[in-house]
Coordinates of C-alpha atoms in Angstrom, one line a residue:
Chain A
M1005 CA 0.0 0.2 0.2
T1006 CA 1.4 3.5 -0.8
S1007 CA 1.7 6.0 1.7
L1008 CA -1.3 8.0 0.1
G1009 CA -3.3 5.0 0.2
F1010 CA -2.7 4.4 3.8
T1011 CA -3.5 7.7 5.0
K1012 CA -6.5 7.5 3.0
G1013 CA -7.4 4.3 4.5
L1014 CA -6.7 5.6 8.2
L1015 CA -8.8 8.5 7.3
I1016 CA -11.9 6.1 6.2
A1017 CA -11.4 3.9 9.2
T1018 CA -11.6 7.0 11.7
I1019 CA -14.7 8.2 10.1
L1020 CA -16.1 4.7 10.1
A1021 CA -15.2 4.3 13.8
G1022 CA -16.8 7.7 14.5
I1023 CA -19.9 6.7 13.0
L1024 CA -20.4 3.2 14.4
A1025 CA -19.5 4.9 17.9
G1026 CA -23.1 6.5 17.9
P1027 CA -24.5 10.0 17.4
I1028 CA -22.1 13.0 17.7
D1029 CA -21.9 14.8 21.2
I1030 CA -23.9 17.6 20.3
L1031 CA -26.8 15.5 19.8
A1032 CA -26.1 12.8 22.6
D1033 CA -26.3 15.9 25.1
E1034 CA -29.6 17.0 23.8
K1035 CA -32.3 17.3 26.1
I1036 CA -35.3 15.0 25.9
Q1037 CA -38.5 17.2 25.5
E1038 CA -42.3 16.8 25.1
W1039 CA -43.3 17.9 21.6
D1040 CA -46.6 18.4 20.2
L1041 CA -46.1 18.4 16.3
I1042 CA -48.4 18.8 13.4
N1043 CA -48.6 15.4 11.5
P1044 CA -47.5 16.1 7.9
E1045 CA -49.2 13.3 6.1
G1046 CA -52.7 14.6 5.9
V1047 CA -56.1 12.8 5.5
I1048 CA -57.4 10.9 2.4
K1049 CA -60.4 11.5 0.3
I1050 CA -61.4 9.0 -1.9
D1051 CA -64.9 8.8 -3.4
P1052 CA -66.1 4.9 -4.4
M1053 CA -66.2 4.2 -7.9
K1054 CA -69.0 2.0 -9.2
L1055 CA -67.6 -1.0 -11.2
N1056 CA -69.5 -3.2 -13.6
P1057 CA -70.6 -7.0 -13.3
H1058 CA -69.0 -9.4 -15.4
P1059 CA -70.8 -11.6 -18.1
T1060 CA -71.7 -15.2 -16.5
S1061 CA -70.5 -16.4 -20.0
L1062 CA -68.4 -15.0 -22.8
E1063 CA -70.6 -17.3 -25.5
G1064 CA -71.8 -14.9 -28.1
K1065 CA -70.1 -11.9 -26.5
T1066 CA -67.4 -9.4 -27.9
V1067 CA -64.5 -9.4 -25.9
M1068 CA -61.7 -6.5 -26.6
L1069 CA -58.2 -7.3 -25.8
R1070 CA -56.5 -4.0 -25.3
S1071 CA -52.4 -3.4 -25.4
N1072 CA -51.2 -0.3 -24.2
G1073 CA -48.2 -0.6 -26.5
K1074 CA -45.8 -2.1 -24.0
H1075 CA -43.4 -4.8 -25.3
N1076 CA -45.2 -8.4 -25.4
G1077 CA -48.5 -7.1 -24.2
D1078 CA -49.8 -7.9 -27.7
K1079 CA -48.2 -11.1 -28.1
F1080 CA -49.6 -12.1 -24.6
L1081 CA -53.2 -11.1 -25.7
I1082 CA -52.9 -12.7 -29.2
R1083 CA -52.1 -16.1 -27.4
V1084 CA -55.3 -15.1 -25.0
G1085 CA -57.4 -14.5 -28.0
E1086 CA -56.5 -18.2 -29.6
L1087 CA -57.3 -19.7 -26.4
L1088 CA -60.7 -18.0 -26.0
K1089 CA -61.8 -18.9 -29.5
D1090 CA -60.9 -22.4 -28.8
K1091 CA -62.7 -22.7 -25.4
V1092 CA -65.6 -20.3 -25.9
R1093 CA -68.4 -20.7 -28.5
D1094 CA -69.1 -17.9 -30.8
I1095 CA -66.9 -15.5 -29.3
K1096 CA -65.8 -12.4 -31.3
I1097 CA -62.4 -11.0 -30.5
I1098 CA -61.3 -7.2 -31.2
Y1099 CA -57.5 -6.2 -31.0
S1100 CA -57.6 -2.8 -29.8
W1101 CA -54.3 -2.2 -31.5
E1102 CA -55.6 -3.0 -35.0
V1103 CA -59.1 -1.2 -34.7
A1104 CA -57.4 2.1 -32.8
P1105 CA -53.9 2.4 -33.1
E1106 CA -54.1 5.6 -31.7
T1107 CA -55.0 4.4 -28.3
V1108 CA -51.6 2.7 -28.3
D1109 CA -49.6 4.4 -25.7
P1110 CA -47.9 3.1 -22.7
I1111 CA -48.3 6.2 -20.6
T1112 CA -51.5 7.6 -21.2
G1113 CA -50.3 10.9 -19.3
S1114 CA -53.6 12.4 -18.3
Q1115 CA -57.1 11.6 -17.3
E1116 CA -58.3 13.8 -20.3
R1117 CA -56.3 11.4 -22.9
S1118 CA -57.2 8.3 -21.0
K1119 CA -61.2 9.3 -21.4
K1120 CA -60.6 9.7 -25.2
F1121 CA -59.0 6.3 -25.5
A1122 CA -61.7 4.8 -23.4
Q1123 CA -64.4 6.4 -25.6
K1124 CA -62.8 5.4 -28.8
L1125 CA -62.5 1.8 -27.2
A1126 CA -66.1 1.8 -25.9
S1127 CA -67.4 2.7 -29.5
F1128 CA -66.5 -0.7 -30.6
K1129 CA -69.3 -2.0 -28.0
P1130 CA -67.4 -4.8 -26.3
D1131 CA -69.1 -6.6 -23.7
L1132 CA -65.7 -6.9 -21.7
V1133 CA -62.1 -5.7 -22.1
I1134 CA -59.0 -7.7 -21.1
A1135 CA -56.1 -5.4 -20.9
S1136 CA -52.5 -5.9 -20.7
Q1137 CA -50.4 -3.5 -18.7
A1138 CA -47.1 -5.5 -19.7
D1139 CA -44.1 -4.2 -18.1
Chain B
M904 CA -55.3 3.4 -15.5
D905 CA -57.4 3.7 -18.7
Q906 CA -59.6 0.5 -17.6
L907 CA -61.2 2.7 -15.0
E908 CA -62.2 5.3 -17.7
L909 CA -63.9 2.1 -19.6
E910 CA -65.6 1.1 -16.3
K911 CA -67.1 4.5 -16.1
L912 CA -68.7 3.9 -19.4
G913 CA -70.4 0.8 -18.2
I914 CA -67.6 -1.6 -19.7
P915 CA -66.6 -4.3 -17.5
T916 CA -62.6 -4.9 -17.6
V917 CA -59.9 -7.4 -16.5
T918 CA -56.5 -5.9 -16.0
I919 CA -53.3 -8.3 -16.5
A920 CA -50.3 -6.8 -14.5
T921 CA -47.1 -8.5 -13.5
T922 CA -46.2 -9.4 -10.0
E923 CA -43.9 -6.4 -9.8
F924 CA -46.3 -3.7 -11.2
A925 CA -49.7 -5.0 -9.9
P926 CA -49.4 -3.5 -6.8
L927 CA -48.9 0.2 -8.5
A928 CA -51.8 -0.5 -10.4
R929 CA -53.9 -1.7 -7.3
D930 CA -52.6 1.8 -5.6
T931 CA -53.6 3.7 -8.7
A932 CA -57.1 2.3 -9.0
F933 CA -57.6 2.4 -5.0
G934 CA -56.5 6.4 -5.2
Q935 CA -59.4 6.6 -7.7
G936 CA -62.0 4.6 -5.4
A937 CA -61.9 1.5 -7.3
E938 CA -60.6 -1.9 -6.5
P939 CA -61.1 -3.5 -10.2
C940 CA -60.2 -7.2 -11.4
F941 CA -56.8 -8.0 -11.6
V942 CA -55.0 -11.0 -12.8
V943 CA -51.2 -11.3 -11.9
V944 CA -48.6 -12.8 -14.0
P945 CA -44.9 -13.5 -13.0
H946 CA -42.7 -10.7 -13.9
P947 CA -41.5 -9.8 -16.7
M948 CA -43.7 -9.8 -19.6
G949 CA -41.6 -7.5 -21.5
M950 CA -38.0 -8.5 -23.2
I951 CA -38.8 -12.2 -23.4
S952 CA -39.1 -14.4 -26.4
L953 CA -42.5 -15.0 -28.2
A954 CA -42.3 -18.5 -27.0
E955 CA -41.9 -17.4 -23.5
I956 CA -44.5 -14.9 -23.2
R957 CA -47.1 -17.4 -25.0
K958 CA -46.2 -19.7 -22.2
K959 CA -46.9 -17.2 -19.6
A960 CA -50.4 -16.7 -21.2
E961 CA -51.1 -20.3 -21.2
A962 CA -50.4 -20.5 -17.8
V963 CA -52.7 -17.8 -16.6
F964 CA -55.3 -18.3 -19.1
P965 CA -58.0 -20.3 -16.6
E966 CA -57.5 -17.7 -14.2
I967 CA -58.3 -15.0 -17.1
L968 CA -61.2 -16.9 -17.9
K969 CA -62.3 -17.2 -14.3
A970 CA -62.0 -13.6 -13.7
A971 CA -63.8 -12.7 -17.1
T972 CA -67.0 -14.5 -16.0
E973 CA -67.1 -15.0 -12.2
W974 CA -65.5 -11.6 -10.7
K975 CA -68.1 -9.5 -8.9
P976 CA -67.7 -5.7 -8.0
V977 CA -67.7 -4.6 -4.3
V978 CA -68.7 -1.0 -3.9
K979 CA -66.9 0.6 -0.8
P980 CA -68.1 3.6 1.1
T981 CA -66.4 7.1 0.6
L982 CA -63.2 7.0 2.4
L983 CA -62.5 10.2 4.5
A984 CA -60.6 9.4 7.8
K985 CA -61.4 12.9 9.3
S986 CA -61.5 16.6 8.1
A987 CA -58.4 17.9 6.4
Y988 CA -58.2 20.9 8.5
P989 CA -56.8 21.2 11.2
A990 CA -54.2 18.4 10.4
G991 CA -53.6 15.8 13.2
R992 CA -51.1 16.4 15.8
L993 CA -48.3 13.9 17.0
K994 CA -47.5 13.9 20.7
F995 CA -43.8 13.2 21.2
K996 CA -41.4 12.5 23.8
G997 CA -37.6 12.6 22.9
T998 CA -34.9 14.6 21.4
V999 CA -34.6 16.2 17.7
E1000 CA -32.8 13.1 16.3
D1001 CA -35.3 10.8 17.8
I1002 CA -37.9 13.0 15.9
N1003 CA -36.3 12.3 12.7
T1004 CA -35.7 8.7 13.4
T1005 CA -39.6 8.2 14.2
F1006 CA -40.7 10.5 11.1
F1007 CA -38.4 8.3 8.7
S1008 CA -39.5 5.1 10.1
R1009 CA -43.1 6.2 9.9
G1010 CA -42.9 7.4 6.2
L1011 CA -43.2 11.4 7.2
S1012 CA -40.0 12.4 6.0
L1013 CA -37.8 11.4 2.8
G1014 CA -34.5 10.2 4.8
I1015 CA -33.0 13.6 5.2
P1016 CA -33.2 15.6 8.1
I1017 CA -36.1 17.6 9.1
I1018 CA -37.0 20.5 11.3
P1019 CA -39.8 19.3 14.0
P1020 CA -43.1 21.0 12.6
T1021 CA -44.1 22.4 15.6
P1022 CA -47.7 24.6 15.6
E1023 CA -45.7 27.5 16.7
L1024 CA -43.1 27.3 13.4
V1025 CA -46.1 26.3 11.4
G1026 CA -48.1 29.6 12.7
E1027 CA -45.1 31.8 11.8
M1028 CA -44.7 30.1 8.3
L1029 CA -48.6 30.8 7.8
K1030 CA -47.7 34.8 8.2
G1031 CA -45.7 34.5 5.0
T1032 CA -49.2 34.2 2.9
S1033 CA -52.4 35.6 3.0
R1034 CA -54.2 32.0 2.0
K1035 CA -56.3 30.8 4.7
P1036 CA -54.7 27.5 6.2
E1037 CA -58.0 25.3 5.6
E1038 CA -57.5 26.4 1.9
V1039 CA -57.2 22.9 0.0
V1040 CA -54.1 23.2 -2.6
G1041 CA -55.4 19.7 -4.3
R1042 CA -55.4 16.1 -3.6
V1043 CA -52.0 14.5 -4.2
P1044 CA -51.6 11.1 -6.1
P1045 CA -51.1 8.6 -5.8
R1046 CA -52.4 8.4 -2.5
M1047 CA -54.7 11.4 -2.9
G1048 CA -54.0 13.0 0.3
V1049 CA -55.6 16.4 0.7
L1050 CA -52.9 19.0 0.8
T1051 CA -54.2 22.1 2.6
I1052 CA -52.1 25.4 3.0
E1053 CA -51.6 24.3 6.7
L1054 CA -49.8 21.3 5.1
V1055 CA -47.8 23.4 2.7
A1056 CA -46.4 25.5 5.8
T1057 CA -46.2 22.3 7.8
H1058 CA -43.8 20.7 5.0
A1059 CA -42.1 24.4 4.5
V1060 CA -41.0 24.4 8.1
M1061 CA -39.7 20.7 8.1
A1062 CA -37.5 21.9 4.9
G1063 CA -36.0 25.0 6.7
C1064 CA -38.0 27.4 4.2
K1065 CA -38.5 31.0 5.5
P1066 CA -42.0 32.6 5.4
S1067 CA -41.4 34.6 2.5
Y1068 CA -40.8 31.7 0.4
I1069 CA -44.2 30.1 0.8
P1070 CA -46.1 31.9 -1.9
L1071 CA -43.8 30.8 -4.3
L1072 CA -43.9 27.3 -2.9
I1073 CA -47.8 27.2 -2.9
A1074 CA -47.7 28.3 -6.6
A1075 CA -45.5 25.7 -7.5
L1076 CA -47.3 22.8 -5.6
E1077 CA -50.6 24.3 -7.6
A1078 CA -49.0 24.0 -10.7
L1079 CA -47.5 20.4 -10.1
L1080 CA -51.0 19.4 -9.0
D1081 CA -52.5 20.6 -12.3
P1082 CA -53.5 17.5 -14.2
R1083 CA -51.3 18.7 -17.1
A1084 CA -48.4 18.2 -15.1
N1085 CA -49.0 14.6 -14.5
W1086 CA -47.4 14.1 -11.1
R1087 CA -48.9 10.8 -10.7
G1088 CA -47.0 9.7 -13.7
V1089 CA -43.8 11.5 -12.5
T1090 CA -43.8 10.2 -9.2
T1091 CA -44.6 6.4 -9.8
T1092 CA -42.7 5.6 -13.0
T1093 CA -39.8 3.5 -13.3
A1094 CA -37.9 6.5 -15.0
T1095 CA -35.6 8.8 -13.1
S1096 CA -38.1 11.8 -13.6
A1097 CA -38.5 14.6 -11.3
A1098 CA -40.2 18.2 -11.1
M1099 CA -38.7 21.2 -12.2
V1100 CA -39.5 24.8 -11.2
I1101 CA -38.4 28.0 -13.0
A1102 CA -39.4 31.0 -11.4
N1103 CA -39.7 34.6 -13.1
G1104 CA -40.4 38.3 -12.1
P1105 CA -39.8 40.2 -8.9
I1106 CA -40.3 37.2 -6.6
V1107 CA -37.0 36.0 -7.7
K1108 CA -35.0 38.8 -6.1
E1109 CA -37.4 39.5 -3.5
I1110 CA -36.8 36.1 -1.8
G1111 CA -33.2 35.6 -3.1
L1112 CA -34.0 32.5 -5.2
A1113 CA -30.6 32.2 -7.3
S1114 CA -30.8 32.8 -11.0
G1115 CA -27.2 33.0 -11.8
Q1116 CA -23.9 31.1 -11.1
G1117 CA -24.9 27.3 -10.2
A1118 CA -28.5 28.6 -9.5
A1119 CA -30.0 25.0 -9.3
G1120 CA -27.1 23.5 -7.3
K1121 CA -25.6 24.0 -3.8
M1122 CA -25.6 26.7 -1.3
H1123 CA -28.6 28.8 -2.3
H1124 CA -31.0 28.7 1.0
A1125 CA -34.1 29.7 -1.1
N1126 CA -33.7 27.1 -4.0
A1127 CA -32.6 24.3 -1.7
S1128 CA -35.4 24.6 0.9
I1129 CA -38.3 25.1 -1.4
G1130 CA -37.1 22.4 -3.5
Y1131 CA -37.0 20.1 -0.7
A1132 CA -40.3 21.3 0.6
I1133 CA -41.8 20.6 -2.9
N1134 CA -41.0 16.8 -2.7
L1135 CA -41.7 16.5 0.9
A1136 CA -45.2 17.8 0.7
L1137 CA -45.9 15.8 -2.7
D1138 CA -44.5 12.6 -1.8
I1139 CA -45.4 12.5 2.0
V1140 CA -49.0 13.6 1.3
G1141 CA -49.0 11.7 -1.7
G1142 CA -47.8 8.5 -0.2
S1143 CA -45.1 7.9 -3.2
K1144 CA -42.4 5.8 -1.5
P1145 CA -40.4 3.1 -3.2
P1146 CA -40.5 0.0 -4.1
T1147 CA -44.2 0.8 -4.6
P1148 CA -46.0 2.9 -5.5
D1149 CA -43.1 4.8 -6.4
K1150 CA -41.4 2.3 -9.0
S1151 CA -38.4 4.2 -9.9
T1152 CA -35.6 2.0 -11.1
L1153 CA -32.9 4.0 -10.1
G1154 CA -34.2 7.4 -8.6
G1155 CA -32.1 10.3 -8.2
P1156 CA -31.3 13.4 -6.1
A1157 CA -33.9 15.2 -7.4
D1158 CA -36.3 13.1 -5.6
F1159 CA -35.1 15.0 -2.4
V1160 CA -34.7 18.4 -3.8
C1161 CA -36.2 19.1 -6.9
W1162 CA -34.8 21.3 -10.0
I1163 CA -35.5 24.9 -9.2
F1164 CA -33.9 28.0 -10.4
G1165 CA -34.9 31.4 -11.4
E1166 CA -34.5 32.7 -15.0
N1167 CA -31.5 34.6 -15.6
E1168 CA -33.5 37.7 -16.4
D1169 CA -30.4 40.2 -16.0
M1170 CA -28.4 38.3 -18.6
L1171 CA -31.3 37.9 -21.2
P1172 CA -30.2 39.2 -24.6
A1173 CA -31.3 42.5 -25.6
G1174 CA -34.7 42.0 -27.3
W1175 CA -35.1 38.4 -25.9
N1176 CA -38.5 38.1 -23.7
P1177 CA -38.2 36.4 -20.4
Y1178 CA -39.8 33.1 -20.3
H1179 CA -43.2 33.8 -18.5
V1180 CA -43.7 36.8 -21.1
D1181 CA -43.2 34.1 -23.5
R1182 CA -46.0 32.0 -22.1
G1183 CA -48.5 35.2 -21.9
F1184 CA -47.8 36.9 -18.6
K1185 CA -46.7 40.6 -18.0
E1186 CA -43.1 41.1 -17.1
S1187 CA -44.0 42.6 -14.0
E1188 CA -45.8 39.3 -12.5
S1189 CA -44.2 36.7 -10.6
V1190 CA -44.8 33.4 -12.1
V1191 CA -43.5 29.8 -11.6
T1192 CA -43.7 27.3 -14.2
V1193 CA -43.2 23.6 -13.7
M1194 CA -42.7 20.5 -15.6
G1195 CA -41.8 16.7 -15.1
I1196 CA -38.7 16.1 -16.4
Y1197 CA -35.8 13.3 -17.1
P1198 CA -32.5 14.1 -16.0
P1199 CA -31.1 17.2 -18.1
V1200 CA -28.3 16.8 -20.8
D1201 CA -25.3 19.3 -20.3
N1202 CA -24.4 20.7 -23.8
I1203 CA -20.7 21.8 -23.4
D1204 CA -19.7 24.0 -26.1
H1205 CA -16.6 25.9 -25.6
W1206 CA -15.5 26.0 -29.2
S1207 CA -18.4 27.5 -31.6
I1208 CA -18.0 31.1 -32.7
T1209 CA -21.2 31.4 -34.8
P1210 CA -24.7 30.3 -33.9
E1211 CA -24.6 28.0 -36.9
E1212 CA -21.9 26.1 -35.3
H1213 CA -23.6 26.2 -31.9
V1214 CA -27.0 25.0 -33.2
N1215 CA -25.1 22.4 -35.4
W1216 CA -23.7 21.0 -31.9
W1217 CA -27.1 21.3 -30.4
G1218 CA -28.7 19.2 -33.1
H1219 CA -26.1 16.4 -32.9
L1220 CA -26.4 16.5 -29.0
V1221 CA -30.0 16.4 -28.3
T1222 CA -30.7 13.9 -31.4
P1223 CA -30.1 10.9 -29.2
L1224 CA -32.8 12.2 -27.1
L1225 CA -35.2 10.7 -29.7
S1226 CA -34.6 7.4 -28.2
I1227 CA -36.4 8.7 -25.0
G1228 CA -39.3 10.3 -27.0
G1229 CA -40.7 9.5 -30.4
P1230 CA -40.1 5.8 -30.7
C1231 CA -41.6 4.6 -27.6
W1232 CA -43.9 7.4 -26.6
I1233 CA -45.0 9.3 -29.9
T1234 CA -47.0 11.8 -27.9
Q1235 CA -44.0 13.0 -26.7
M1236 CA -43.3 14.7 -29.8
E1237 CA -46.4 16.7 -29.4
Q1238 CA -44.8 18.0 -25.9
P1239 CA -42.7 21.0 -25.1
H1240 CA -39.1 20.5 -24.3
I1241 CA -37.0 23.1 -22.6
I1242 CA -33.5 24.7 -23.5
G1243 CA -32.0 26.1 -20.4
L1244 CA -29.6 28.1 -22.6
G1245 CA -26.6 29.1 -20.8
P1246 CA -26.3 33.0 -21.0
E1247 CA -22.8 32.6 -22.6
H1248 CA -24.4 30.4 -25.2
A1249 CA -27.4 33.0 -25.4
Q1250 CA -24.8 35.7 -26.0
L1251 CA -23.3 34.0 -28.9
V1252 CA -26.6 33.6 -30.7
A1253 CA -28.4 36.8 -30.2
G1254 CA -25.0 38.8 -30.6
A1255 CA -25.3 37.5 -34.3
G1256 CA -28.8 39.3 -34.5
W1257 CA -30.6 36.1 -34.1
T1258 CA -34.0 36.0 -32.4
K1259 CA -35.1 33.4 -29.8
D1260 CA -37.6 32.2 -32.5
R1261 CA -34.9 31.9 -35.2
F1262 CA -32.5 29.7 -32.7
R1263 CA -35.4 27.4 -31.9
K1264 CA -36.4 26.8 -35.7
A1265 CA -32.7 26.2 -36.6
L1266 CA -32.2 23.9 -33.7
W1267 CA -35.5 22.0 -34.5
E1268 CA -34.1 21.6 -38.4
K1269 CA -31.2 20.2 -37.0
A1270 CA -32.0 17.8 -34.2
R1271 CA -33.3 14.9 -36.4
I1272 CA -32.8 11.2 -36.9
P1273 CA -33.3 9.1 -40.1
F1274 CA -36.6 6.9 -40.1
S1275 CA -34.3 3.9 -40.9
A1276 CA -33.1 4.4 -37.2
W1277 CA -36.6 3.9 -35.8
P1278 CA -36.7 0.8 -33.7
K1279 CA -38.6 -2.1 -35.6
G1280 CA -40.8 -3.0 -33.1
C1281 CA -41.9 0.4 -32.2
P1282 CA -46.0 0.4 -31.3
N1283 CA -46.6 3.6 -32.9
T1284 CA -44.9 3.7 -36.2
D1285 CA -48.2 4.2 -38.0
L1286 CA -49.2 7.1 -36.2
L1287 CA -45.7 8.7 -36.9
L1288 CA -46.3 7.9 -40.7
K1289 CA -49.9 9.3 -40.4
K1290 CA -48.5 12.5 -38.7
L1291 CA -45.6 13.0 -41.4
G1292 CA -47.1 12.1 -44.5
E1293 CA -44.7 10.4 -47.0
V1294 CA -41.7 8.9 -45.1
T1295 CA -38.7 6.9 -46.6
P1296 CA -36.0 5.4 -44.8
D1297 CA -33.9 8.8 -45.3
T1298 CA -36.7 10.9 -44.0
L1299 CA -35.3 13.1 -41.1
I1300 CA -37.4 12.9 -37.8
P1301 CA -37.7 16.0 -35.6
L1302 CA -37.7 15.9 -32.0
T1303 CA -41.0 17.7 -31.8
F1304 CA -43.7 17.9 -34.2
K1305 CA -43.6 21.7 -34.1
P1306 CA -40.4 24.2 -33.3
E1307 CA -42.9 26.3 -31.2
D1308 CA -42.5 23.2 -28.7
L1309 CA -38.7 23.9 -27.9
Y1310 CA -39.1 26.6 -25.3
V1311 CA -36.0 28.8 -24.3
V1312 CA -35.1 29.7 -20.8
I1313 CA -31.7 31.5 -19.8
A1314 CA -30.3 29.4 -17.2
G1315 CA -27.5 29.8 -14.9
G1316 CA -24.4 32.1 -15.1
Y1317 CA -21.0 32.4 -16.7
G1318 CA -19.6 29.2 -18.5
K1319 CA -19.9 27.5 -21.8
H1320 CA -22.9 24.8 -20.8
S1321 CA -26.5 24.9 -21.5
H1322 CA -28.6 22.4 -20.5
F1323 CA -31.6 20.1 -22.4
F1324 CA -34.8 19.3 -20.1
A1325 CA -36.9 16.7 -22.1
P1326 CA -40.3 16.3 -20.6
F1327 CA -41.8 13.0 -19.0
P1328 CA -44.3 11.5 -21.1
G1329 CA -47.8 13.4 -20.5
C1330 CA -46.2 16.3 -19.0
F1331 CA -46.8 19.8 -20.1
P1332 CA -45.4 23.0 -18.5
V1333 CA -47.9 24.6 -16.3
S1334 CA -47.5 28.3 -15.3
K1335 CA -49.0 29.8 -12.1
P1336 CA -48.8 33.4 -10.8
V1337 CA -47.5 33.7 -7.1
R1338 CA -50.1 35.1 -5.0
K1339 CA -48.7 36.6 -1.7

């Protein structure tokens, strides 16, 4: 070890020893007090949102598969679509990225855009939407 | 989450999320009052082979089918713990160090020291504004905590602000909670994104906000304490903590003290307007502008002696930023980007008689990549083609669709450096006047 390296090592060891020894004196000497503090967290106010019942069967129904454009989301849903067609009679599958490419956006960014996307997707009148977030 | 908007339109949904990101999706939905139907897939879904992703779909398909046909919604009552004002109290026995340890362990601080927010100090802080303590500034995502003026003052105390800073702090928080600022996205994303605050007008000198040498860095009390208070208020009231719902892959120091500086109006080239005047305010008004940004890129140019040379270098420097923007999130090409032009670079450009508008148009022309460089798997290529019309592999794609979306702010002091601030997706600059 060079003398410069040794000096540096000694300095680091001294600092570490100081830290491990506990709080610095000025804090150790501080008096314990009774405190009355404002809680900075604040309260939450959330109004409940009504969600929709699902169909009891997908037979004869239109199911939209929605990808936000993140990698492999579409590939995952294509396989889901194949399996749905195999398992469910008379099911109609709509791939959102084919019929509404403008709704493909991994980060919608605002509720306003989110609403526009939803309105566009809803215009195809699906009975259910299965959406992949991917990642 | 777009699925919630579909639910509002009466369409039931099933959301597929990975083990790593399902908690964020649930928290996001919870913040909007919903507990929707999820199916969780082992992480990751992205960056794996076609065979692997198909296998994942097959493995989880029975759950998807069950969720599609058997899931039932549960209606919850309105969730409001108690009145937002006055804020709750914490009775505590110990030292200042104990308070810091307890606040941190309870998620009431960010990990660097705070000043204990006593009612007396908060009362003093409130003297800096005419706003009523019970007034609500906004609801902070993702937790949707109610941020009152009283709580802004509380966080200002914790961060070491002076009462004279609070009007600017309130304006910045109001701007960041505007939906156009997309704070939810900035604070929960995997990206290294953070808030940036630019101040203009008399308030900058009145409170001593730095606007010159090293303005966004250390040793400037107003910048440091306001920047700290902004993150404290948003992330403590908003409940954004890693590993979820803050999903930052790496994060960065601007998660503690956000980017904040005054425009260097003293070194504005003759004939160039201050930034807030470009945005429609009077020069005499005090204004803050915020935007969610990626870490900036430093343009080091010691060598150009003409605006053309300088703009040429700018063009090559920021072109790689197209890898942030267009290919993945094409909508970013519709978002304003901010050029923090160093005063010396500004003088080089303006000294040759260039206006701000000429500078940004020239830069817009230069900052382009050929369409052949566009990633093959880009999901938005069709949209890009629609916007740009006829495109060949040699067509040069600009940074933004319009040159007007490159905004110019004079940033910092002497030195041959400028900075480029790319917006986080969905973030637009939001300006608010500072009200005392």
